[in-house]
Short mmCIF file of C-alpha atoms and ligand atoms in Angstrom, two decimals:
data_model
loop_
_atom_site.label_atom_id
_atom_site.label_comp_id
_atom_site.label_asym_id
_atom_site.label_seq_id
_atom_site.Cartn_x
_atom_site.Cartn_y
_atom_site.Cartn_z
CA UNK A 1 -35.33 -14.71 -29.20
CA UNK A 2 -32.15 -14.72 -30.61
CA UNK A 3 -32.22 -17.82 -32.72
CA UNK A 4 -30.44 -19.97 -34.98
CA UNK A 5 -33.32 -21.04 -37.47
CA UNK A 6 -30.98 -23.27 -39.47
CA UNK A 7 -29.02 -24.42 -36.57
CA UNK A 8 -25.23 -23.75 -36.49
CA UNK A 9 -23.43 -26.62 -34.83
CA UNK A 10 -21.83 -24.10 -32.37
CA UNK A 11 -25.04 -22.19 -31.64
CA UNK A 12 -24.99 -19.14 -29.46
CA UNK A 13 -27.88 -20.42 -27.34
CA UNK A 14 -25.97 -23.60 -26.67
CA UNK A 15 -22.62 -21.97 -25.90
CA UNK A 16 -23.10 -22.42 -22.22
CA UNK A 17 -22.75 -26.04 -22.93
CA UNK A 18 -20.12 -26.11 -25.64
CA UNK A 19 -17.89 -23.54 -23.89
CA UNK A 20 -17.79 -25.95 -20.67
CA UNK A 21 -18.35 -29.48 -22.17
CA UNK A 22 -16.81 -29.16 -25.58
CA UNK A 23 -17.92 -32.64 -26.99
CA UNK A 24 -21.42 -31.61 -26.47
CA UNK A 25 -22.13 -29.97 -29.64
CA UNK A 26 -21.07 -32.99 -31.73
CA UNK A 27 -23.08 -35.38 -29.65
CA UNK A 28 -26.21 -33.31 -29.59
CA UNK A 29 -26.00 -33.21 -33.43
CA UNK A 30 -26.61 -37.00 -33.43
CA UNK A 31 -29.77 -36.66 -31.27
CA UNK A 32 -33.31 -35.53 -32.62
CA UNK A 33 -34.46 -32.16 -31.32
CA UNK A 34 -37.46 -32.13 -29.04
CA UNK A 35 -40.55 -30.48 -29.85
CA UNK A 36 -42.17 -28.19 -27.37
CA UNK A 37 -45.14 -26.12 -27.01
CA UNK A 38 -42.98 -23.73 -24.96
CA UNK A 39 -40.57 -23.18 -27.89
CA UNK A 40 -43.58 -22.83 -30.32
CA UNK A 41 -45.04 -20.17 -27.87
CA UNK A 42 -42.00 -18.27 -27.67
CA UNK A 43 -41.63 -18.29 -31.62
CA UNK A 44 -45.23 -16.89 -32.00
CA UNK A 45 -44.53 -14.10 -29.24
CA UNK A 46 -41.48 -13.15 -31.16
CA UNK A 47 -43.34 -13.01 -34.35
CA UNK A 48 -45.77 -10.50 -32.60
CA UNK A 49 -43.11 -8.52 -31.01
CA UNK A 50 -41.17 -8.38 -34.52
CA UNK A 51 -44.30 -7.24 -36.25
CA UNK A 52 -44.73 -4.26 -33.69
CA UNK A 53 -41.16 -3.26 -34.11
CA UNK A 54 -41.23 -3.42 -38.01
CA UNK A 55 -44.60 -1.05 -37.73
CA UNK A 56 -42.87 1.27 -35.46
CA UNK A 57 -39.21 1.71 -36.73
CA UNK A 58 -38.80 -0.18 -40.10
CA UNK A 59 -41.81 -0.30 -42.47
CA UNK A 60 -44.56 2.27 -41.60
CA UNK A 61 -47.44 -0.02 -42.65
CA UNK A 62 -51.14 1.22 -42.38
CA UNK A 63 -53.35 0.06 -39.29
CA UNK A 64 -55.32 -2.29 -41.73
CA UNK A 65 -52.41 -4.14 -43.04
CA UNK A 66 -50.87 -4.27 -39.50
CA UNK A 67 -54.35 -5.35 -37.96
CA UNK A 68 -54.61 -8.26 -40.60
CA UNK A 69 -51.13 -9.34 -39.94
CA UNK A 70 -51.71 -9.38 -36.38
CA UNK A 71 -54.88 -11.26 -36.72
CA UNK A 72 -53.16 -14.19 -38.64
CA UNK A 73 -50.73 -14.30 -35.74
CA UNK A 74 -53.82 -14.30 -33.37
CA UNK A 75 -55.36 -17.40 -35.16
CA UNK A 76 -52.42 -19.62 -34.34
CA UNK A 77 -53.34 -22.26 -31.87
CA UNK A 78 -50.79 -21.37 -29.18
CA UNK A 79 -52.03 -17.63 -29.25
CA UNK A 80 -52.83 -16.06 -25.78
CA UNK A 81 -53.90 -12.48 -25.27
CA UNK A 82 -51.19 -11.82 -22.60
CA UNK A 83 -48.71 -12.12 -25.68
CA UNK A 84 -49.90 -8.52 -26.68
CA UNK A 85 -49.06 -7.11 -23.35
CA UNK A 86 -45.71 -8.93 -22.91
CA UNK A 87 -44.61 -7.97 -26.39
CA UNK A 88 -45.59 -4.28 -25.57
CA UNK A 89 -43.06 -4.51 -22.71
CA UNK A 90 -40.49 -5.45 -25.15
CA UNK A 91 -41.64 -2.77 -27.59
CA UNK A 92 -41.59 -0.12 -24.73
CA UNK A 93 -38.03 -0.95 -23.89
CA UNK A 94 -36.84 -0.65 -27.48
CA UNK A 95 -38.56 2.58 -27.87
CA UNK A 96 -37.11 4.07 -24.94
CA UNK A 97 -33.62 3.02 -25.97
CA UNK A 98 -34.24 4.41 -29.43
CA UNK A 99 -35.55 7.71 -28.28
CA UNK A 100 -32.74 7.83 -25.78
CA UNK A 101 -30.28 8.69 -28.68
CA UNK A 102 -29.76 12.25 -29.71
CA UNK A 103 -30.03 11.52 -33.24
CA UNK A 104 -32.16 8.52 -34.92
CA UNK A 105 -30.01 5.43 -34.64
CA UNK A 106 -29.51 2.57 -37.08
CA UNK A 107 -32.00 -0.39 -36.26
CA UNK A 108 -32.02 -3.82 -37.56
CA UNK A 109 -34.67 -6.45 -36.69
CA UNK A 110 -34.49 -10.37 -36.83
CA UNK A 111 -30.74 -9.56 -38.23
CA UNK A 112 -28.67 -12.72 -39.34
CA UNK A 113 -25.12 -12.42 -37.45
CA UNK A 114 -22.24 -14.37 -38.39
CA UNK A 115 -19.61 -15.01 -35.50
CA UNK A 116 -17.83 -17.61 -37.51
CA UNK A 117 -14.34 -15.71 -36.81
CA UNK A 118 -14.70 -16.83 -33.37
CA UNK A 119 -16.52 -20.11 -33.34
CA UNK A 120 -16.21 -22.12 -36.68
CA UNK A 121 -19.53 -21.69 -38.93
CA UNK A 122 -21.15 -19.91 -35.84
CA UNK A 123 -24.17 -17.91 -36.90
CA UNK A 124 -27.70 -16.90 -35.75
CA UNK A 125 -30.35 -14.18 -35.55
CA UNK A 126 -30.56 -11.24 -33.42
CA UNK A 127 -33.88 -9.84 -32.33
CA UNK A 128 -32.99 -6.45 -32.36
CA UNK A 129 -29.75 -4.18 -32.92
CA UNK A 130 -29.58 -0.66 -32.43
CA UNK A 131 -26.50 1.56 -33.24
CA UNK A 132 -26.16 5.14 -32.22
CA UNK A 133 -23.29 7.32 -31.41
CA UNK A 134 -20.48 4.99 -30.11
CA UNK A 135 -22.84 2.22 -28.80
CA UNK A 136 -24.07 -1.07 -30.33
CA UNK A 137 -27.04 -2.32 -28.43
CA UNK A 138 -28.21 -5.85 -28.85
CA UNK A 139 -31.68 -6.78 -27.55
CA UNK A 140 -33.11 -10.34 -26.89
CA UNK A 141 -36.76 -11.05 -25.83
CA UNK A 142 -37.18 -14.24 -24.01
CA UNK A 143 -40.64 -15.21 -23.61
CA UNK A 144 -39.99 -18.33 -21.31
CA UNK A 145 -40.63 -18.01 -17.54
CA UNK A 146 -39.04 -21.03 -16.21
CA UNK A 147 -35.34 -19.79 -15.65
CA UNK A 148 -34.58 -16.27 -15.17
CA UNK A 149 -31.67 -15.46 -17.51
CA UNK A 150 -28.93 -12.73 -16.96
CA UNK A 151 -27.40 -10.50 -19.63
CA UNK A 152 -24.34 -10.25 -17.60
CA UNK A 153 -21.35 -11.60 -19.39
CA UNK A 154 -23.87 -13.97 -21.16
CA UNK A 155 -21.89 -15.97 -23.85
CA UNK A 156 -25.08 -16.13 -26.19
CA UNK A 157 -25.34 -12.53 -26.16
CA UNK A 158 -21.51 -11.97 -26.36
CA UNK A 159 -21.51 -14.31 -29.48
CA UNK A 160 -24.18 -12.54 -31.29
CA UNK A 161 -22.76 -8.96 -30.26
CA UNK A 162 -19.19 -10.26 -31.70
CA UNK A 163 -21.36 -11.23 -34.93
CA UNK A 164 -22.81 -7.65 -34.98
CA UNK A 165 -19.44 -6.12 -34.59
CA UNK A 166 -17.95 -7.90 -37.55
CA UNK A 167 -20.93 -6.81 -39.43
CA UNK A 168 -20.90 -3.23 -38.44
CA UNK A 169 -17.53 -2.12 -37.28
CA UNK A 170 -16.46 -1.06 -40.58
CA UNK A 171 -19.50 1.49 -40.81
CA UNK A 172 -19.77 2.75 -37.12
CA UNK A 173 -17.16 3.71 -34.57
CA UNK A 174 -18.26 1.32 -31.98
CA UNK A 175 -16.71 1.56 -28.56
CA UNK A 176 -19.21 0.29 -26.30
CA UNK A 177 -21.67 -2.75 -26.35
CA UNK A 178 -24.91 -2.88 -24.32
CA UNK A 179 -26.44 -6.31 -24.09
CA UNK A 180 -30.13 -6.66 -22.91
CA UNK A 181 -32.34 -9.63 -22.19
CA UNK A 182 -36.12 -8.73 -21.65
CA UNK A 183 -38.00 -11.55 -19.94
CA UNK A 184 -41.49 -9.73 -19.65
CA UNK A 185 -43.21 -12.66 -18.00
CA UNK A 186 -40.61 -12.54 -15.14
CA UNK A 187 -40.82 -8.84 -14.98
CA UNK A 188 -37.01 -8.80 -15.62
CA UNK A 189 -35.04 -6.51 -17.78
CA UNK A 190 -31.24 -7.56 -17.44
CA UNK A 191 -28.43 -5.26 -18.98
CA UNK A 192 -24.80 -5.82 -19.39
CA UNK A 193 -22.40 -3.12 -20.71
CA UNK A 194 -18.84 -3.83 -21.86
CA UNK A 195 -16.19 -2.13 -24.01
CA UNK A 196 -15.60 -3.22 -27.61
CA UNK A 197 -12.00 -4.11 -26.58
CA UNK A 198 -13.22 -6.38 -23.81
CA UNK A 199 -15.65 -8.20 -26.07
CA UNK A 200 -13.13 -8.70 -28.68
CA UNK A 201 -10.74 -10.04 -26.16
CA UNK A 202 -13.23 -12.43 -24.88
CA UNK A 203 -13.76 -13.48 -28.44
CA UNK A 204 -10.09 -14.22 -28.93
CA UNK A 205 -10.23 -16.16 -25.44
CA UNK A 206 -12.73 -18.72 -26.77
CA UNK A 207 -11.32 -19.45 -30.10
CA UNK A 208 -9.41 -22.50 -29.00
CA UNK A 209 -12.30 -23.88 -26.90
CA UNK A 210 -14.84 -23.36 -29.84
CA UNK A 211 -12.36 -25.12 -32.18
CA UNK A 212 -12.10 -27.87 -29.85
CA UNK A 213 -15.97 -28.01 -29.51
CA UNK A 214 -16.29 -27.87 -33.32
CA UNK A 215 -13.99 -30.91 -33.70
CA UNK A 216 -15.78 -32.94 -30.94
CA UNK A 217 -12.93 -33.03 -28.76
CA UNK A 218 -12.15 -32.45 -24.96
CA UNK A 219 -13.85 -33.83 -21.86
CA UNK A 220 -17.66 -34.24 -21.16
CA UNK A 221 -18.18 -31.92 -18.18
CA UNK A 222 -21.53 -31.95 -16.60
CA UNK A 223 -23.01 -28.74 -15.07
CA UNK A 224 -26.28 -26.70 -14.53
CA UNK A 225 -26.45 -26.43 -18.40
CA UNK A 226 -27.03 -30.38 -18.71
CA UNK A 227 -30.70 -29.73 -18.39
CA UNK A 228 -30.82 -27.95 -21.99
CA UNK A 229 -28.63 -30.66 -23.63
CA UNK A 230 -30.49 -33.14 -25.81
CA UNK A 231 -28.36 -35.90 -24.04
CA UNK A 232 -29.45 -34.80 -20.80
CA UNK A 233 -31.25 -38.30 -19.96
CA UNK A 234 -28.59 -40.64 -21.44
CA UNK A 235 -25.30 -38.79 -21.19
CA UNK A 236 -22.95 -41.11 -19.42
CA UNK A 237 -20.86 -38.39 -18.23
CA UNK A 238 -24.04 -36.87 -16.39
CA UNK A 239 -24.92 -40.31 -15.06
CA UNK A 240 -21.57 -40.98 -13.43
CA UNK A 241 -21.38 -37.64 -11.88
CA UNK A 242 -24.79 -37.83 -10.47
CA UNK A 243 -24.08 -41.63 -9.29
CA UNK A 244 -20.85 -40.64 -7.55
CA UNK A 245 -23.27 -39.00 -4.90
CA UNK A 246 -23.46 -42.46 -3.17
CA UNK A 247 -19.75 -43.28 -3.42
CA UNK A 248 -18.77 -39.97 -1.86
CA UNK A 249 -21.09 -40.02 1.05
CA UNK A 250 -21.48 -43.67 2.00
CA UNK A 251 -18.04 -43.45 3.74
CA UNK A 252 -19.29 -40.46 6.07
CA UNK A 253 -18.64 -41.02 9.47
CA UNK A 254 -21.80 -41.83 11.62
CA UNK A 255 -23.88 -41.04 13.39
CA UNK A 256 -24.65 -37.59 12.12
CA UNK A 257 -23.72 -35.48 9.13
CA UNK A 258 -22.51 -31.96 9.32
CA UNK A 259 -24.37 -28.77 8.11
CA UNK A 260 -21.46 -28.62 5.57
CA UNK A 261 -22.32 -32.10 4.34
CA UNK A 262 -26.01 -31.33 4.31
CA UNK A 263 -25.22 -28.25 1.99
CA UNK A 264 -23.09 -30.45 -0.26
CA UNK A 265 -25.70 -33.28 -0.37
CA UNK A 266 -28.57 -30.86 -1.11
CA UNK A 267 -26.55 -29.32 -4.09
CA UNK A 268 -26.15 -32.90 -5.47
CA UNK A 269 -29.74 -34.07 -4.76
CA UNK A 270 -31.04 -31.06 -6.86
CA UNK A 271 -29.04 -32.32 -9.82
CA UNK A 272 -30.12 -35.87 -9.01
CA UNK A 273 -33.74 -34.62 -9.07
CA UNK A 274 -33.39 -32.92 -12.27
CA UNK A 275 -31.72 -35.85 -13.85
CA UNK A 276 -34.45 -38.38 -12.70
CA UNK A 277 -37.01 -36.11 -14.15
CA UNK A 278 -35.18 -36.30 -17.54
CA UNK A 279 -34.66 -40.07 -17.29
CA UNK A 280 -38.39 -40.58 -16.64
CA UNK A 281 -39.43 -38.55 -19.65
CA UNK A 282 -36.94 -40.34 -21.84
CA UNK A 283 -38.01 -43.83 -20.63
CA UNK A 284 -41.61 -42.99 -21.26
CA UNK A 285 -41.05 -41.74 -24.82
CA UNK A 286 -38.81 -44.81 -25.47
CA UNK A 287 -41.67 -47.06 -24.24
CA UNK A 288 -44.47 -45.43 -26.08
CA UNK A 289 -42.37 -45.49 -29.21
CA UNK A 290 -42.26 -49.32 -28.63
CA UNK A 291 -38.87 -49.83 -27.01
CA UNK A 292 -38.33 -51.77 -23.95
CA UNK A 293 -36.76 -50.27 -20.80
CA UNK A 294 -36.35 -53.21 -18.35
CA UNK A 295 -38.37 -53.02 -15.24
CA UNK A 296 -40.72 -50.32 -16.48
CA UNK A 297 -43.89 -49.81 -18.51
CA UNK A 298 -46.42 -47.23 -19.43
CA UNK A 299 -49.75 -47.02 -17.69
CA UNK A 300 -52.62 -44.47 -17.93
CA UNK A 301 -52.04 -41.51 -15.51
CA UNK A 302 -54.27 -40.91 -12.47
CA UNK A 303 -57.55 -38.87 -13.41
CA UNK A 304 -60.53 -37.31 -11.48
CA UNK A 305 -64.07 -38.41 -12.12
CA UNK A 306 -66.01 -35.66 -13.78
CA UNK A 307 -69.37 -35.05 -15.41
CA UNK A 308 -69.59 -35.67 -19.32
CA UNK A 309 -72.24 -32.96 -19.33
CA UNK A 310 -72.44 -30.89 -16.23
CA UNK A 311 -75.54 -28.84 -17.49
CA UNK A 312 -77.47 -32.05 -17.88
CA UNK A 313 -76.39 -33.47 -14.67
CA UNK A 314 -77.26 -30.20 -12.68
CA UNK A 315 -80.64 -30.05 -14.62
CA UNK A 316 -81.50 -33.44 -13.20
CA UNK A 317 -80.83 -32.02 -9.62
CA UNK A 318 -82.84 -28.85 -10.05
CA UNK A 319 -85.80 -30.97 -11.39
CA UNK A 320 -85.69 -32.86 -8.13
CA UNK A 321 -86.39 -29.31 -6.43
CA UNK A 322 -82.68 -28.47 -5.51
CA UNK A 323 -81.83 -24.80 -5.27
CA UNK A 324 -79.68 -24.02 -8.41
CA UNK A 325 -77.66 -21.54 -6.32
CA UNK A 326 -76.27 -24.42 -4.18
CA UNK A 327 -74.68 -26.01 -7.23
CA UNK A 328 -72.49 -22.94 -8.10
CA UNK A 329 -69.68 -21.25 -6.15
CA UNK A 330 -69.17 -17.48 -6.47
CA UNK A 331 -65.39 -16.50 -6.35
CA UNK A 332 -63.45 -13.36 -7.46
CA UNK A 333 -61.19 -13.76 -10.50
CA UNK A 334 -57.55 -13.33 -9.75
CA UNK A 335 -55.48 -10.20 -9.75
CA UNK A 336 -53.81 -11.18 -12.94
CA UNK A 337 -57.15 -11.91 -14.68
CA UNK A 338 -58.72 -8.42 -13.29
CA UNK A 339 -55.62 -6.74 -14.83
CA UNK A 340 -56.21 -8.33 -18.20
CA UNK A 341 -60.00 -7.66 -18.26
CA UNK A 342 -59.72 -3.92 -17.49
CA UNK A 343 -56.13 -3.20 -19.18
CA UNK A 344 -53.04 -2.56 -17.31
CA UNK A 345 -53.36 1.48 -17.57
CA UNK A 346 -56.82 1.49 -16.21
CA UNK A 347 -55.90 -1.18 -13.68
CA UNK A 348 -53.15 1.11 -12.47
CA UNK A 349 -55.36 4.03 -12.12
CA UNK A 350 -58.39 2.41 -10.40
CA UNK A 351 -56.77 -0.43 -8.50
CA UNK A 352 -53.05 0.14 -7.81
CA UNK A 353 -53.73 1.45 -4.27
CA UNK A 354 -55.38 -1.81 -3.48
CA UNK A 355 -52.48 -4.06 -4.48
CA UNK A 356 -50.14 -5.59 -2.07
CA UNK A 357 -47.28 -7.89 -2.35
CA UNK A 358 -46.80 -9.72 1.13
CA UNK A 359 -43.37 -11.16 1.37
CA UNK A 360 -42.99 -14.82 0.29
CA UNK A 361 -42.51 -17.70 2.94
CA UNK A 362 -38.92 -18.32 3.70
CA UNK A 363 -37.52 -20.96 1.20
CA UNK A 364 -34.18 -22.46 0.97
CA UNK A 365 -32.19 -21.39 -2.17
CA UNK A 366 -28.22 -21.73 -3.22
CA UNK A 367 -26.05 -18.88 -2.48
CA UNK A 368 -26.07 -18.12 -6.26
CA UNK A 369 -29.75 -17.01 -6.11
CA UNK A 370 -29.95 -13.27 -6.83
CA UNK A 371 -32.54 -12.59 -4.38
CA UNK A 372 -31.65 -11.02 -1.10
CA UNK A 373 -31.01 -13.50 1.79
CA UNK A 374 -33.69 -13.61 4.47
CA UNK A 375 -32.47 -12.39 7.79
CA UNK A 376 -34.18 -13.62 10.98
CA UNK A 377 -35.63 -10.15 11.56
CA UNK A 378 -37.24 -10.09 8.35
CA UNK A 379 -38.72 -13.24 8.69
CA UNK A 380 -39.97 -12.56 12.09
CA UNK A 381 -41.50 -9.34 10.89
CA UNK A 382 -43.26 -11.25 8.25
CA UNK A 383 -44.16 -14.29 10.04
CA UNK A 384 -43.85 -14.02 13.84
CA UNK A 385 -42.12 -17.13 14.92
CA UNK A 386 -40.13 -18.55 12.03
CA UNK A 387 -40.06 -22.02 13.43
CA UNK A 388 -43.81 -22.29 13.12
CA UNK A 389 -43.65 -21.09 9.42
CA UNK A 390 -41.08 -23.89 8.45
CA UNK A 391 -43.80 -26.38 8.05
CA UNK A 392 -44.68 -24.80 4.78
CA UNK A 393 -41.34 -23.58 3.77
CA UNK A 394 -39.98 -25.33 0.67
CA UNK A 395 -36.70 -25.67 -1.49
CA UNK A 396 -36.41 -23.24 -4.16
CA UNK A 397 -34.19 -23.71 -7.41
CA UNK A 398 -32.41 -20.70 -8.75
S1 LIG B 1 -25.60 -33.78 -20.59
FE1 LIG B 1 -24.16 -32.40 -19.93
S2 LIG B 1 -22.16 -33.51 -19.88
FE2 LIG B 1 -23.59 -34.64 -21.07
S3 LIG B 1 -23.03 -34.03 -23.09
FE3 LIG B 1 -24.88 -32.64 -22.50
S4 LIG B 1 -23.71 -30.89 -21.47
FE4 LIG B 1 -22.06 -32.50 -21.64
#
């Protein structure tokens, strides 16, 4: 994770927001940061990744020390075995890059980077920086699997690359920048290459916007990035943009709307759905904290009946003569669980030939989605009559 441990107001990770919605950074600073297990889980995976990289490239610690440090991390409550495999993917990528240089490159891990020349007081920490030949590579491990993140002209990565350039340009003749985002849980490695000149010119172009954001000036401009904003539930600009939906479409001429209107409404409805979810979470937290949200209350969620002690319950049944075999189902573990059980290398050798990946059912997605569009031929090959399969087709977000 490229992170800002002591947060910069103009954080690189928040740049999608403040580059478009300049007053957002100051507004967010007035709101508490939400705690999430996902963020903590990501931090733990990063610590494991960092330990592996340090052992391999920075400090050649012995196996005992390494194992004891790893064990400490494994004792943390959010640790999962799959973190070892996913951080191996990260480690493998970095090793490949490092060994791709003709002579050993410079490597820095968890390096504090200052991009304050371009965005006032901007700083953060880069996961891994590698400099060799005329190239600076900056790599970011993203442990999340909710939203795929592309490195392509990614402002977060570019701000960190600017910070790295400010630090190292005096020592190395850097002409090329390669930014990589490794998202192992989505099987995704995204790279973007650009010249130092292009990066610097982008840095110059954002200076006035960053200054505006630093001062909290400009218009609130809602966009996709709102879902990552601390004000996402209660921001007035977002509320007004979402509520405009009814104004715009209530004047549509009856009786039927066109496909063009369907496309527009779907796009807006997706934003509405995300916003409604944010509002629900916000209202529940407010009520649980003792505030009043008129018209709403907190209730216990639905739950299913369950045995307090399943062994005892079944013991009673078997004592009545019931065959124990009738009380248990035998079912295979999943492919992922099997791979975890036997290890990826052995799995590949023994079982790769048995693995198939059928095409997914047709689902609706916005044009910006990176996957290839389903053609009617592809759909018919996969499903026969496409009309029959539409019953189960769903709407997919990007
Ligand atoms: S919710 Fe969206 S529009 Fe509102 S401040 Fe945050 S980024 Fe800007």
